């Protein structure tokens, strides 16, 4: 991948913008499959954000059951590592050598082109403590772990909803925007509490129905 003109060693600055990362990934043979180990190799502070981005991509696949089954575990893997305080992502070998096809990244970039332009006008590196402090990183990891679990569950019509929510986390981590991450925390908590209550109520209805049958 080519590097942007930004200095990756400058404190608080992202090594590359989200748009430039997408452009780098889209450049080349559309049929080529990008390996996660290669995608993450040139990244420093944005490695977790990029891994989360790759994990979010399947959420936009319009195939019931498939998206959550792929995205959920990957999002949970990112969340668990942030929760444990790892400084860079660790990937099992069988996952590291896999990744998205380049044409999938191109198609995804076309889908989010408009919201990405809107976000680029708003996001910027700020509030670094929200990204760098150990407690904040652990809390981000906990929320991602729970959101990944919800994404894994077969809840109808939620893939795009969770996918869009996770993209906010992606932009916050890649662009090193602590204010945006705070907004992602709030939205994540609302989703976790809201769907948690709904699932509890559905489970109770199902148990009552089974009890009446028995």
Coordinates of C-alpha atoms in Angstrom, one line a residue:
X1 CA 0.0 0.0 0.0
X2 CA 1.1 3.5 -0.6
X3 CA 1.6 5.9 2.3
X4 CA 0.0 9.3 2.7
X5 CA 2.0 12.4 3.3
X6 CA 0.9 12.5 7.0
X7 CA 3.6 11.5 9.4
X8 CA 2.5 8.3 11.2
X9 CA 4.8 9.1 14.1
X10 CA 3.3 12.5 14.8
X11 CA 1.4 12.2 18.1
X12 CA -2.4 12.2 17.6
X13 CA -2.3 12.0 13.8
X14 CA -3.7 9.1 11.8
X15 CA -1.2 7.5 9.5
X16 CA -3.7 7.5 6.7
X17 CA -7.3 8.8 6.2
X18 CA -10.1 6.3 5.9
X19 CA -10.6 7.4 2.3
X20 CA -6.9 6.8 1.3
X21 CA -6.9 3.4 3.0
X22 CA -10.0 2.4 1.0
X23 CA -8.4 3.7 -2.2
X24 CA -5.2 1.7 -1.6
X25 CA -7.2 -1.4 -1.0
X26 CA -9.3 -0.9 -4.1
X27 CA -6.2 -0.3 -6.4
X28 CA -5.3 -3.4 -8.4
X29 CA -6.8 -6.6 -9.8
X30 CA -10.5 -6.7 -8.7
X31 CA -10.3 -10.5 -8.4
X32 CA -7.3 -10.5 -6.0
X33 CA -8.0 -11.5 -2.5
X34 CA -6.4 -9.3 0.1
X35 CA -4.8 -11.0 3.1
X36 CA -5.4 -9.5 6.5
X37 CA -1.8 -10.0 7.5
X38 CA -0.8 -7.8 4.5
X39 CA -3.4 -5.2 5.1
X40 CA -2.4 -4.7 8.8
X41 CA 1.3 -4.9 8.1
X42 CA 1.8 -1.2 7.3
X43 CA -0.6 0.2 9.9
X44 CA 0.3 1.3 13.4
X45 CA -2.3 3.1 15.5
X46 CA -5.1 2.3 13.0
X47 CA -4.6 -1.5 13.0
X48 CA -7.5 -2.2 15.2
X49 CA -9.7 0.2 13.3
X50 CA -8.8 -1.5 10.0
X51 CA -9.4 -5.0 11.4
X52 CA -12.8 -3.9 12.7
X53 CA -13.5 -2.4 9.2
X54 CA -12.7 -5.8 7.6
X55 CA -14.9 -7.5 10.2
X56 CA -17.8 -5.1 9.5
X57 CA -17.8 -5.7 5.7
X58 CA -19.8 -8.9 5.8
X59 CA -22.6 -7.1 7.6
X60 CA -23.6 -5.5 4.3
X61 CA -23.9 -8.9 2.6
X62 CA -27.7 -9.4 1.9
X63 CA -27.7 -13.0 2.9
X64 CA -29.6 -13.8 6.1
X65 CA -27.4 -15.7 8.7
X66 CA -24.2 -15.4 6.7
X67 CA -23.3 -11.9 7.6
X68 CA -23.6 -12.2 11.3
X69 CA -21.8 -15.6 11.3
X70 CA -18.8 -13.9 9.7
X71 CA -18.8 -10.4 11.2
X72 CA -19.9 -11.3 14.7
X73 CA -16.8 -13.4 15.6
X74 CA -14.4 -10.9 14.0
X75 CA -15.9 -8.0 15.8
X76 CA -15.8 -9.9 19.0
X77 CA -12.1 -10.8 18.4
X78 CA -11.3 -7.1 18.0
X79 CA -13.3 -6.3 21.2
X80 CA -11.6 -9.0 23.3
X81 CA -8.1 -7.8 22.3
X82 CA -8.9 -4.2 23.1
X83 CA -10.5 -5.3 26.4
X84 CA -7.3 -7.3 27.3
X85 CA -5.2 -4.2 26.5
X86 CA -3.2 -5.6 23.5
X87 CA -1.3 -2.8 21.7
X88 CA -1.7 -4.4 18.2
X89 CA -4.0 -7.0 16.8
X90 CA -3.2 -10.7 17.1
X91 CA -4.7 -13.1 14.4
X92 CA -4.7 -16.8 14.2
X93 CA -2.9 -18.0 11.1
X94 CA -6.0 -19.4 9.4
X95 CA -7.6 -15.9 9.7
X96 CA -4.5 -13.9 8.9
X97 CA -4.1 -15.5 5.5
X98 CA -7.7 -14.7 4.5
X99 CA -9.4 -11.5 3.7
X100 CA -11.9 -9.7 1.4
X101 CA -11.7 -9.7 -2.4
X102 CA -10.6 -6.4 -3.8
X103 CA -13.8 -6.0 -5.8
X104 CA -15.8 -6.3 -2.5
X105 CA -13.9 -3.4 -1.1
X106 CA -14.5 -1.3 -4.3
X107 CA -18.3 -2.0 -4.1
X108 CA -18.4 -1.2 -0.4
X109 CA -16.5 2.1 -1.1
X110 CA -19.1 3.0 -3.7
X111 CA -21.9 2.3 -1.2
X112 CA -20.5 4.5 1.5
X113 CA -19.0 7.2 -0.7
X114 CA -21.6 9.8 0.3
X115 CA -21.7 9.3 4.1
X116 CA -17.9 9.0 4.0
X117 CA -17.6 12.5 2.4
X118 CA -20.0 13.8 5.1
X119 CA -18.0 12.2 7.9
X120 CA -14.7 13.5 6.5
X121 CA -15.9 17.0 7.0
X122 CA -16.7 16.3 10.7
X123 CA -13.9 13.9 11.9
X124 CA -10.4 14.9 12.9
X125 CA -7.8 13.8 15.5
X126 CA -9.0 15.0 18.9
X127 CA -9.4 13.9 22.5
X128 CA -6.5 11.4 22.3
X129 CA -7.2 10.1 25.8
X130 CA -10.4 8.5 24.6
X131 CA -8.3 6.3 22.3
X132 CA -5.0 5.9 24.2
X133 CA -5.9 5.4 27.8
X134 CA -6.2 1.9 29.1
X135 CA -9.7 2.2 30.7
X136 CA -11.1 3.9 27.6
X137 CA -9.6 1.2 25.3
X138 CA -11.0 -1.5 27.5
X139 CA -14.5 0.0 27.6
X140 CA -14.4 0.3 23.8
X141 CA -13.4 -3.4 23.6
X142 CA -16.3 -4.4 26.0
X143 CA -18.8 -2.6 23.8
X144 CA -17.5 -4.2 20.7
X145 CA -17.5 -7.6 22.3
X146 CA -21.2 -7.2 23.2
X147 CA -22.1 -5.7 19.8
X148 CA -20.3 -8.6 18.0
X149 CA -22.4 -11.0 20.1
X150 CA -25.6 -9.2 19.2
X151 CA -24.5 -9.3 15.5
X152 CA -23.9 -13.0 15.8
X153 CA -27.4 -13.7 17.0
X154 CA -30.1 -14.3 14.3
X155 CA -32.0 -11.1 15.0
X156 CA -34.0 -10.2 11.8
X157 CA -33.2 -7.0 9.9
X158 CA -30.3 -5.9 12.1
X159 CA -27.2 -6.6 9.9
X160 CA -27.2 -3.1 8.3
X161 CA -28.1 -1.4 11.6
X162 CA -25.2 -3.0 13.4
X163 CA -22.9 -2.5 10.4
X164 CA -23.5 1.2 10.3
X165 CA -23.0 1.5 14.0
X166 CA -19.7 -0.4 13.8
X167 CA -18.6 1.9 11.0
X168 CA -18.7 4.8 13.5
X169 CA -16.3 2.9 15.7
X170 CA -14.2 2.2 12.6
X171 CA -14.0 5.9 11.6
X172 CA -13.3 6.9 15.2
X173 CA -10.4 4.5 15.5
X174 CA -8.9 5.1 12.1
X175 CA -9.2 8.9 12.2
X176 CA -8.3 9.0 15.9
X177 CA -11.4 11.0 16.8
X178 CA -12.1 10.7 20.5
X179 CA -15.2 12.8 20.3
X180 CA -16.7 10.5 17.6
X181 CA -15.7 7.5 19.7
X182 CA -17.7 9.0 22.6
X183 CA -20.7 9.2 20.3
X184 CA -20.1 5.6 19.3
X185 CA -20.1 4.6 23.0
X186 CA -23.5 6.2 23.5
X187 CA -25.0 4.7 20.4
X188 CA -23.5 1.3 21.3
X189 CA -24.9 1.4 24.9
X190 CA -28.4 2.3 23.5
X191 CA -28.2 -0.6 21.1
X192 CA -27.0 -3.1 23.7
X193 CA -29.6 -2.1 26.3
X194 CA -32.4 -1.8 23.7
X195 CA -31.8 -5.2 22.1
X196 CA -30.9 -6.8 25.4
X197 CA -34.3 -5.9 26.8
X198 CA -36.0 -7.0 23.6
X199 CA -34.3 -10.3 23.6
X200 CA -35.1 -10.9 27.3
X201 CA -38.8 -10.1 26.6
X202 CA -38.8 -12.4 23.5
X203 CA -37.1 -15.2 25.5
X204 CA -39.8 -14.8 28.2
X205 CA -42.6 -15.0 25.7
X206 CA -41.1 -18.1 24.1
X207 CA -40.7 -19.8 27.5
X208 CA -44.3 -18.9 28.4
X209 CA -45.5 -20.3 25.1
X210 CA -43.5 -23.5 25.6
X211 CA -44.9 -23.8 29.1
X212 CA -48.5 -23.6 27.9
X213 CA -47.8 -26.3 25.3
X214 CA -46.4 -28.6 27.9

